Short mmCIF file of C-alpha atoms and ligand atoms in Angstrom, two decimals:
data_model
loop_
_atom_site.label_atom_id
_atom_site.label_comp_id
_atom_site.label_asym_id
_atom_site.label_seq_id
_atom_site.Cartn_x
_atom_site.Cartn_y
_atom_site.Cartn_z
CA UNK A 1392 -22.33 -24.07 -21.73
CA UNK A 1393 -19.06 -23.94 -23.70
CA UNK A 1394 -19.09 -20.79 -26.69
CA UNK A 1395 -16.16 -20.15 -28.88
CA UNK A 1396 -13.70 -17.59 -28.60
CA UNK A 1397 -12.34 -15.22 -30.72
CA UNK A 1398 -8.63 -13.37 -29.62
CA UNK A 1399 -7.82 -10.35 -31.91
CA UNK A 1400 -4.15 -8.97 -31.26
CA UNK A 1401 -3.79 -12.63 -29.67
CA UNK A 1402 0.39 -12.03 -29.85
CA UNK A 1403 -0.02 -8.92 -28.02
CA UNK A 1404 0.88 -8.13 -24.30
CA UNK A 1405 -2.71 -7.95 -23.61
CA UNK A 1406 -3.76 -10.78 -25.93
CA UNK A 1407 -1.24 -13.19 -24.24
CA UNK A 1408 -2.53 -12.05 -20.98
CA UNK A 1409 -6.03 -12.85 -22.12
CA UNK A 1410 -5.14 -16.21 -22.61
CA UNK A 1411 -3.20 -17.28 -19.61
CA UNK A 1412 -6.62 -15.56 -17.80
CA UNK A 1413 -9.18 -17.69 -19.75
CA UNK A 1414 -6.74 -20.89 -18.89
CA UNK A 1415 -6.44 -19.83 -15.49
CA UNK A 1416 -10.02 -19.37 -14.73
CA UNK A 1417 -11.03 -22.41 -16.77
CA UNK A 1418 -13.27 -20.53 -19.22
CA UNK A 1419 -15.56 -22.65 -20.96
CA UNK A 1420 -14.14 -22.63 -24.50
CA UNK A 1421 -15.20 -25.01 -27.47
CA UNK A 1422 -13.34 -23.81 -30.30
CA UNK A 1423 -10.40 -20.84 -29.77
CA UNK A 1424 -9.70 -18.80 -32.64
CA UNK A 1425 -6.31 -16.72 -32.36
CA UNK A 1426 -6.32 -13.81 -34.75
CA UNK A 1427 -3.55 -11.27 -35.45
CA UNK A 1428 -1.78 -9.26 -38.58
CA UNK A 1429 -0.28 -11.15 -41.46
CA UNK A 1430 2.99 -11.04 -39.65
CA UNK A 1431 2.24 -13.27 -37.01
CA UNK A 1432 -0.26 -15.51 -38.77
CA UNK A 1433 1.17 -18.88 -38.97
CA UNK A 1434 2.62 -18.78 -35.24
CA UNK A 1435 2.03 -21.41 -33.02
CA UNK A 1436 0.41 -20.81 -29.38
CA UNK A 1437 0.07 -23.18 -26.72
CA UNK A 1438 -3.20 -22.53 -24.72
CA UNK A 1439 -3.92 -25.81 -21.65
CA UNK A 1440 -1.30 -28.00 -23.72
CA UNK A 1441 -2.81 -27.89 -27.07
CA UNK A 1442 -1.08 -26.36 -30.13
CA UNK A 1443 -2.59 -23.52 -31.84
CA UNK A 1444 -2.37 -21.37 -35.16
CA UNK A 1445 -2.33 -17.94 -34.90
CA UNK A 1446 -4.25 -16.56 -38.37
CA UNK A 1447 -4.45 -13.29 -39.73
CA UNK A 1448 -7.54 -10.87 -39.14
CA UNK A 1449 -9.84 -11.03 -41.98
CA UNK A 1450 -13.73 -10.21 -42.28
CA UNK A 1451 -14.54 -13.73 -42.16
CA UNK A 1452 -12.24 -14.75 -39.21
CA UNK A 1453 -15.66 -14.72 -36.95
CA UNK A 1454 -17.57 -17.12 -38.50
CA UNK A 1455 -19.48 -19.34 -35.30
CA UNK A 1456 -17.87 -17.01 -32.72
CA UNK A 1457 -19.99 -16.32 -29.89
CA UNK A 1458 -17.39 -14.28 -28.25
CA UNK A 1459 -14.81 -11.73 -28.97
CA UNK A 1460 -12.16 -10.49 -26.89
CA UNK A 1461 -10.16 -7.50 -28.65
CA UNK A 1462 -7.43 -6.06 -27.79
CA UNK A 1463 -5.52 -4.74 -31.44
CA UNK A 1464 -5.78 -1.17 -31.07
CA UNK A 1465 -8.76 1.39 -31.74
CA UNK A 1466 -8.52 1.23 -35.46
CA UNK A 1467 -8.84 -2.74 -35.61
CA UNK A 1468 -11.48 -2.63 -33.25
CA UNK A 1469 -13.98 0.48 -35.13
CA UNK A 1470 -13.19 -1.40 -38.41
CA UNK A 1471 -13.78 -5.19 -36.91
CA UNK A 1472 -16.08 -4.86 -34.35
CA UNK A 1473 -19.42 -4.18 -36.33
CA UNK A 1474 -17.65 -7.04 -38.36
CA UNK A 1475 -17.62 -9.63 -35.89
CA UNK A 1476 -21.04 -8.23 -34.32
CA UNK A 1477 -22.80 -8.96 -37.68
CA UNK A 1478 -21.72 -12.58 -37.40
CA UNK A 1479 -23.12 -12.88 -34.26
CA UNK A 1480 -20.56 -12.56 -31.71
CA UNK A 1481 -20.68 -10.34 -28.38
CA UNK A 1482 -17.39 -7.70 -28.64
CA UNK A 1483 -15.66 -7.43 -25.45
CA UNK A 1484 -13.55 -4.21 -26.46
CA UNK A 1485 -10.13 -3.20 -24.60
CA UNK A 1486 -9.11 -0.09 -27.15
CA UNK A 1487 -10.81 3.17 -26.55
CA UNK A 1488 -13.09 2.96 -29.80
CA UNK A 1489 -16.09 2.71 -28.24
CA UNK A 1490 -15.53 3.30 -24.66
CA UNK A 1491 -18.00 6.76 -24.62
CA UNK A 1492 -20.37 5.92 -27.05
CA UNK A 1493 -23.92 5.87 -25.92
CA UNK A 1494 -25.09 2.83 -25.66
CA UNK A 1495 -21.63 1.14 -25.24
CA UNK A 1496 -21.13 -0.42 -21.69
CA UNK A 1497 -18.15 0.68 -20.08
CA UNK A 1498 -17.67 -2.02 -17.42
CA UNK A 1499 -15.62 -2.73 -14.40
CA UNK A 1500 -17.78 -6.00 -12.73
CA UNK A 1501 -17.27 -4.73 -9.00
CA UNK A 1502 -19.27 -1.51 -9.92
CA UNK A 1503 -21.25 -1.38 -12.72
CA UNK A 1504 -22.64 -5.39 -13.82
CA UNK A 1505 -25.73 -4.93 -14.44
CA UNK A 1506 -24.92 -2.41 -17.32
CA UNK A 1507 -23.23 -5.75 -19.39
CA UNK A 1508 -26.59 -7.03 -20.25
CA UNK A 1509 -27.45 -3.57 -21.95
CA UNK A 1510 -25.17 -4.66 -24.35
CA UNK A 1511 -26.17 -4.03 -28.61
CA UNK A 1512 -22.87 -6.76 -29.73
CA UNK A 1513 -20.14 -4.52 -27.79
CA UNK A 1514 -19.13 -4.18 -24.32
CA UNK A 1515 -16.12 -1.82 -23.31
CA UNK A 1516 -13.13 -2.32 -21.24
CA UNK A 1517 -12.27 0.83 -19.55
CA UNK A 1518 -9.06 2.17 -19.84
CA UNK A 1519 -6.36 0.46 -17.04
CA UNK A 1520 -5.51 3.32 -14.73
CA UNK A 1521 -9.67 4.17 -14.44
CA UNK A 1522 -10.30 0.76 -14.08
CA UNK A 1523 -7.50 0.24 -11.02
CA UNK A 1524 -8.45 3.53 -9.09
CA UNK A 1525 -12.45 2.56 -9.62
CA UNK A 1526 -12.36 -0.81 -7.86
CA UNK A 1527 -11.29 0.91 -4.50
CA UNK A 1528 -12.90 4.03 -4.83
CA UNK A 1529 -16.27 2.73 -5.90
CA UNK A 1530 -17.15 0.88 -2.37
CA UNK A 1531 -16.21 4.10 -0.48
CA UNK A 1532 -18.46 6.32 -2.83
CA UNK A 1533 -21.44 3.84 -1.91
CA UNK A 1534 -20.90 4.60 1.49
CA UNK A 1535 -19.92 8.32 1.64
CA UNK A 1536 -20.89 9.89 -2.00
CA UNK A 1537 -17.34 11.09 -3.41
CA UNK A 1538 -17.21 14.51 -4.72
CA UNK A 1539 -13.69 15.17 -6.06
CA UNK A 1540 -10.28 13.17 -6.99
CA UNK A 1541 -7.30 14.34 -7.92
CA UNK A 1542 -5.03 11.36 -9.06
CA UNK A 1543 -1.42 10.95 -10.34
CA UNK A 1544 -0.28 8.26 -11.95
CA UNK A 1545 3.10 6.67 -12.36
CA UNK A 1546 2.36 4.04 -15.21
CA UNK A 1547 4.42 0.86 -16.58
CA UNK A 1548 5.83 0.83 -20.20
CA UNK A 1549 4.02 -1.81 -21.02
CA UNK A 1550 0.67 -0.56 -21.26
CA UNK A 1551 2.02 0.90 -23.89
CA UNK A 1552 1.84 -2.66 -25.43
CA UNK A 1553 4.61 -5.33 -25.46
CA UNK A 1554 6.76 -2.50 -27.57
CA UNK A 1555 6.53 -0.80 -24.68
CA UNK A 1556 8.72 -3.41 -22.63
CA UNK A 1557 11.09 -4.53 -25.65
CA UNK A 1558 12.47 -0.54 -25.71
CA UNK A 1559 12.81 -0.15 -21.87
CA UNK A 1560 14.68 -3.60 -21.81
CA UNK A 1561 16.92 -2.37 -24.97
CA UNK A 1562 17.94 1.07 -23.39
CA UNK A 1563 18.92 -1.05 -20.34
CA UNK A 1564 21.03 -3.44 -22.23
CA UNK A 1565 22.29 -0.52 -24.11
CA UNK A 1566 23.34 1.18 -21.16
CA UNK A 1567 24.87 -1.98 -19.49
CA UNK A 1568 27.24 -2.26 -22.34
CA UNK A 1569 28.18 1.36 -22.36
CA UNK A 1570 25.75 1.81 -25.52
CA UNK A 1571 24.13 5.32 -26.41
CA UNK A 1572 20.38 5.16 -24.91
CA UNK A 1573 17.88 4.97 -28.34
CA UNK A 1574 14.74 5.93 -28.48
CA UNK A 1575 12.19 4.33 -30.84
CA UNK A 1576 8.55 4.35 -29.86
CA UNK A 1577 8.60 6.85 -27.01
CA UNK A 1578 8.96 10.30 -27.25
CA UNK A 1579 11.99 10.38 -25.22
CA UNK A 1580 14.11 7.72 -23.12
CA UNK A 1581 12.26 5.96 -20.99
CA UNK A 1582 15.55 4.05 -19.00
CA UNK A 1583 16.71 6.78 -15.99
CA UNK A 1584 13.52 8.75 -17.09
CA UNK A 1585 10.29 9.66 -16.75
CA UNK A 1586 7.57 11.89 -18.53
CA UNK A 1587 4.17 13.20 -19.19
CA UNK A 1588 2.07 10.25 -20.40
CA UNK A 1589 2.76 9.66 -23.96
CA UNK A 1590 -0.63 10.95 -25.23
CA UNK A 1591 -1.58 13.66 -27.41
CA UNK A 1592 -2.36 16.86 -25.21
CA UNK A 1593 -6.23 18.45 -25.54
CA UNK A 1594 -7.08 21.82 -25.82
CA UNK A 1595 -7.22 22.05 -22.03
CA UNK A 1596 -3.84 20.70 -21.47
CA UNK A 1597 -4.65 17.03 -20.45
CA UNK A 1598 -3.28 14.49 -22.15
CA UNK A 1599 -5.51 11.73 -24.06
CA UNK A 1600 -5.11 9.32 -20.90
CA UNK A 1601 -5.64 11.78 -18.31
CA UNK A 1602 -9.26 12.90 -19.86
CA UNK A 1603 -9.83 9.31 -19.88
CA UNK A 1604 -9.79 8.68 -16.41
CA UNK A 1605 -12.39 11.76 -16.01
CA UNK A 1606 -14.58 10.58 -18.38
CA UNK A 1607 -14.72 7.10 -18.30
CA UNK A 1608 -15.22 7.55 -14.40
CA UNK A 1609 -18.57 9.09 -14.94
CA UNK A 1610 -19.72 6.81 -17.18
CA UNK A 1611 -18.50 3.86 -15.03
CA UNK A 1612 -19.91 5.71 -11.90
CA UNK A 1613 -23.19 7.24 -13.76
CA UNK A 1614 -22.34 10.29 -11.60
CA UNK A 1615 -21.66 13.22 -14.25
CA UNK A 1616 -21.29 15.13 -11.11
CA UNK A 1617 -18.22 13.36 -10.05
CA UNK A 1618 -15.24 15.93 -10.71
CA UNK A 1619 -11.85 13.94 -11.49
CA UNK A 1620 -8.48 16.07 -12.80
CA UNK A 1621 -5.59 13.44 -13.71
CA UNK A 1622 -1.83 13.76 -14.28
CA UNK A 1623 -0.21 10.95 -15.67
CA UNK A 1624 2.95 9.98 -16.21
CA UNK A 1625 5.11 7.02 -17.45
CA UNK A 1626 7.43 5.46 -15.48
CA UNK A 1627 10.60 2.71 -16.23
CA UNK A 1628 8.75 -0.35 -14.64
CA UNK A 1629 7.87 -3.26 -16.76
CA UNK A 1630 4.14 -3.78 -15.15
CA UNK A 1631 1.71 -2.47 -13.04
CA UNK A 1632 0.79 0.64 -12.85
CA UNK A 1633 0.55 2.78 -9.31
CA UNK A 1634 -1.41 6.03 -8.53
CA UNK A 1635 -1.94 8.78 -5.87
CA UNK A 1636 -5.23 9.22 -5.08
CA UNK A 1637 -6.30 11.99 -2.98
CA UNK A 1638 -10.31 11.74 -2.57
CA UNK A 1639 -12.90 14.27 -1.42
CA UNK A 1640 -15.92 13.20 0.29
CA UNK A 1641 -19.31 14.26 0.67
CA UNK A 1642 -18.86 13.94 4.81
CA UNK A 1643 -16.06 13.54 7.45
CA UNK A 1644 -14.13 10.22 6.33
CA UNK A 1645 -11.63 8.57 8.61
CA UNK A 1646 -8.69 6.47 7.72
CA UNK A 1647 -10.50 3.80 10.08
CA UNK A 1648 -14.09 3.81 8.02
CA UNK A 1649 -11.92 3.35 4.82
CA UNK A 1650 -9.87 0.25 5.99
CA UNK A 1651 -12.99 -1.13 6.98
CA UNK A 1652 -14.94 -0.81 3.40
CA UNK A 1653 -11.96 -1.85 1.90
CA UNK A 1654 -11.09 -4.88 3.97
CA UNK A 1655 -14.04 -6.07 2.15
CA UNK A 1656 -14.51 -4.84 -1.13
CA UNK A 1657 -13.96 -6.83 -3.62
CA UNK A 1658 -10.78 -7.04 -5.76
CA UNK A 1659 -9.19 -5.21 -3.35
CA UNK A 1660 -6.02 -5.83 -1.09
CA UNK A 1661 -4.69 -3.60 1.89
CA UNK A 1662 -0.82 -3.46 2.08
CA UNK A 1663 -0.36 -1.13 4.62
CA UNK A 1664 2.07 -1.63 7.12
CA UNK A 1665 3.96 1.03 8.68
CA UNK A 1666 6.20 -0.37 10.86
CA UNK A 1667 8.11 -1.69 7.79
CA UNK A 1668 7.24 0.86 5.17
CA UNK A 1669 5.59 -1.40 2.96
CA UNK A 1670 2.83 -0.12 0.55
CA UNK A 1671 1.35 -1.06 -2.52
CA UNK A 1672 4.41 -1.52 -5.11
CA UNK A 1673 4.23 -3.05 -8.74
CA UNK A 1674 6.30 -5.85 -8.07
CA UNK A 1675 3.84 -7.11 -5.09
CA UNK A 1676 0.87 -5.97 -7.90
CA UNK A 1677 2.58 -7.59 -11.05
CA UNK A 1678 0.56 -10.43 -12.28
CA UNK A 1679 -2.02 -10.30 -9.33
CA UNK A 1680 -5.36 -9.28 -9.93
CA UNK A 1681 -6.27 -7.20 -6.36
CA UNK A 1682 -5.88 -3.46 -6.36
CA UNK A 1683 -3.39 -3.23 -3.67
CA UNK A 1684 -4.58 -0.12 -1.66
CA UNK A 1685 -1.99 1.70 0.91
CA UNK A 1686 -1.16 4.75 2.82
CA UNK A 1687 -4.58 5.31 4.03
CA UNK A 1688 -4.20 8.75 5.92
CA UNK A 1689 -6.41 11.76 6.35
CA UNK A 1690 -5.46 14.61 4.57
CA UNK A 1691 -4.44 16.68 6.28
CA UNK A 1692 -4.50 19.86 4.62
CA UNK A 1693 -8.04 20.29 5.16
CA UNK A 1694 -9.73 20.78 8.41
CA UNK A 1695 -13.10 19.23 7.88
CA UNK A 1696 -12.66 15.59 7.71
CA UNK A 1697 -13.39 15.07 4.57
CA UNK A 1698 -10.48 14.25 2.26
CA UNK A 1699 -8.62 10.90 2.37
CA UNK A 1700 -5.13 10.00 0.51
CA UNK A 1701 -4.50 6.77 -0.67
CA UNK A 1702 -1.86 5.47 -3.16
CA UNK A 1703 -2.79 2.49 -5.16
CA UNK A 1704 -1.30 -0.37 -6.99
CA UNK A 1705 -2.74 -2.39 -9.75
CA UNK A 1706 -1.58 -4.64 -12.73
CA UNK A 1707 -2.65 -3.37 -15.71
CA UNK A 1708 -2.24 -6.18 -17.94
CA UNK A 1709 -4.45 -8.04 -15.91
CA UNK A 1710 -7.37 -6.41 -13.70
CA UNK A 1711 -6.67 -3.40 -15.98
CA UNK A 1712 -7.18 -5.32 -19.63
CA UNK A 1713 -7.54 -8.99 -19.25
CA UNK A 1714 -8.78 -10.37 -15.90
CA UNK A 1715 -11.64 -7.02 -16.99
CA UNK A 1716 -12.04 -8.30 -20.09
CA UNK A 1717 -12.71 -12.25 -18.79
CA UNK A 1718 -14.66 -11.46 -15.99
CA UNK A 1719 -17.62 -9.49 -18.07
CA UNK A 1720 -17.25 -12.45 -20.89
CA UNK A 1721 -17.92 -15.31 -17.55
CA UNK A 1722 -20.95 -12.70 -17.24
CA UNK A 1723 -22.27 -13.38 -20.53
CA UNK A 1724 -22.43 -16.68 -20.70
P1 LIG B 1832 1.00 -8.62 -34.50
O1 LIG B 1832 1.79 -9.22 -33.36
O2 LIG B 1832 0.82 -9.58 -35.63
O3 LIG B 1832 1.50 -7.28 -34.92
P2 LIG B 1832 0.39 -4.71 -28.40
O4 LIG B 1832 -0.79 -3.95 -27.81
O5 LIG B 1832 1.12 -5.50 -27.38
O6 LIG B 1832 1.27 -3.80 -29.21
O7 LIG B 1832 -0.24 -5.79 -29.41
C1 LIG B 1832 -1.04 -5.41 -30.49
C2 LIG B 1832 -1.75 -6.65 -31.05
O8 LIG B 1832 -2.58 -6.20 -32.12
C3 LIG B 1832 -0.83 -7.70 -31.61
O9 LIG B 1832 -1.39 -8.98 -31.41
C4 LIG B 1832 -0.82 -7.34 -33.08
O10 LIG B 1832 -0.49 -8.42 -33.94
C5 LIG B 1832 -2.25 -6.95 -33.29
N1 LIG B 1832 -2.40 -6.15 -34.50
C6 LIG B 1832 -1.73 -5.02 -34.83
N2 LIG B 1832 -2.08 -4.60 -36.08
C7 LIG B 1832 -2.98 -5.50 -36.53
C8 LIG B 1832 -3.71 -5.65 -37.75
N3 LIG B 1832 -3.59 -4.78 -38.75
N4 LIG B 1832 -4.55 -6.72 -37.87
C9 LIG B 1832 -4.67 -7.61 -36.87
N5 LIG B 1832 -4.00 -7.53 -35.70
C10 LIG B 1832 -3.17 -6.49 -35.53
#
């Protein structure tokens, strides 16, 4: 059966990505719709050789859409969701709008896919640095419940979007030609830098991000028990986000049991060699989709065998938005 697509934000670094992943995985598409703001409408796209127009977002832009991939932002997506749900399409939502709204699936396909089918027009895409430390930690919770995680992240600008990547790549250029370093988007210079995730801070002290990955984990995990605390932090890499994960286990845990469940899970990749110091790094993860899972060691600042460190490696354009995003749309059709 071939449906057709909708792509809102379709110029975006996300929407771009969604459409190399729906070439790349041959999704069956009849009729592809590209839909962005009046500034890019008019563009042309090439998806698998054919020429198309990128048109502006309007409330009639879903007319015969049976699916809708959108990745424009929160705002676009509370205001055009419902839209494109009332026409008949099935939302598959990357923005935070809807993420923790009851109801809502929040879905990463190697742990929860039989919540897609729960759907009422809208599916959620978790956020990317929940969904790259849930696809290795979920097989080890099956086997030995997980109690606690404590996670740092060290994430690329351009999950920021692709104005993310345009100002790390100017304050390089400007300070190859001796320029003064600008910043525009970020709160502070992002070239020789790094800082606290570019989120507003809560009432507790976490940053927007940071409470994300608590949440969202729950939801993804249906364990409310599950306690998560998060720092997370930008870093001047173009893609692919890495993390620290240090994770607490119901019982003992060894290094051994985890590269074992992992060697298996799905959407998962060891890189763990020590002889040459080679661990999970964003340019092995850019434009992969595996979670690329290293330094599996015991901690060891515990004494009963029950905490393992791991430090991660995922792309965040990819199994973090789009290759998420494509893999619970193949599920609905
Ligand atoms: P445009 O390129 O026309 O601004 P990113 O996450 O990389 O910043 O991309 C955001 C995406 O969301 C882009 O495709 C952008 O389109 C789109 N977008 C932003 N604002 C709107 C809007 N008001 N209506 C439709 N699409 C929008």
């Amino acid at each position: 059966m071939s449906v057709n697509v909708a792509v809102v934000g379709a110029t975006g670094a996300v929407g771009e990505e969604f459409l190399r992943v729906l070439a790349e995985r041959n999704f069956p598409i009849r009729n592809l719709r590209l839909l962005a703001s009046a500034r890019s409408a008019g563009k042309k796209v090439i998806f698998k050789d054919q020429e198309y127009t990128v048109e502006e977002l309007t409330k009639d832009s879903f007319k015969d859409i049976q699916i809708a991939l959108f990745s424009a932002g929160g705002s676009i997506s509370k205001e055009y969701a419902p839209v494109a749900v009332s026409a008949g399409a099935v939302v598959v939502d990357n923005s935070s709008a809807f993420r923790m709204k009851e109801g809502v699936p929040l879905v990463v396909p190697e742990v929860n896919p039989e919540q897609i089918r729960r759907h009422n027009g809208v599916i959620a895409n978790p956020n990317c640095s929940t969904i790259i430390m849930n696809v290795p930690v979920w097989p080890l919770h099956q086997v030995n419940p997980v109690r606690r995680i404590i996670v740092s992240t060290y994430q690329a600008v351009s999950g920021a979007g692709a104005w993310g990547l345009y100002e790390l790549e100017q304050q390089q250029r400007a300070f190859a030609s001796g320029q003064p370093i600008r910043k525009e988007k970020f709160p502070h210079p992002i070239f020789n830098n790094l800082f606290s995730h570019n989120s507003p801070i809560g009432p507790q002290g976490y940053n927007e991000e940071e409470m994300k990955m608590v949440k969202e984990t729950r939801k993804i995990f249906n364990d409310p028990r599950i306690m998560v605390t998060a720092t997370c932090v930008r870093v001047p890499i173009p893609r692919a986000h890495c993390e620290s994960v240090n994770i607490e286990f119901s019982r003992p845990m060894t290094p051994e049991q985890v590269r074992q469940i992992l060697s298996r899970a799905p959407g998962v990749k060891i890189v763990d060699d020590t002889q040459t110091n080679t661990f999970p790094m964003p340019i092995l993860a850019s434009h992969q989709d595996d979670v690329l899972v290293g330094r599996i060691r015991q901690d060891i600042s515990r004494d009963d065998g029950r905490g393992i460190e791991i430090f991660i490696s995922g792309d965040q354009i990819r199994k973090g938005a789009a290759t998420n995003a494509v893999q619970i749309a193949e599920k609905l059709i």
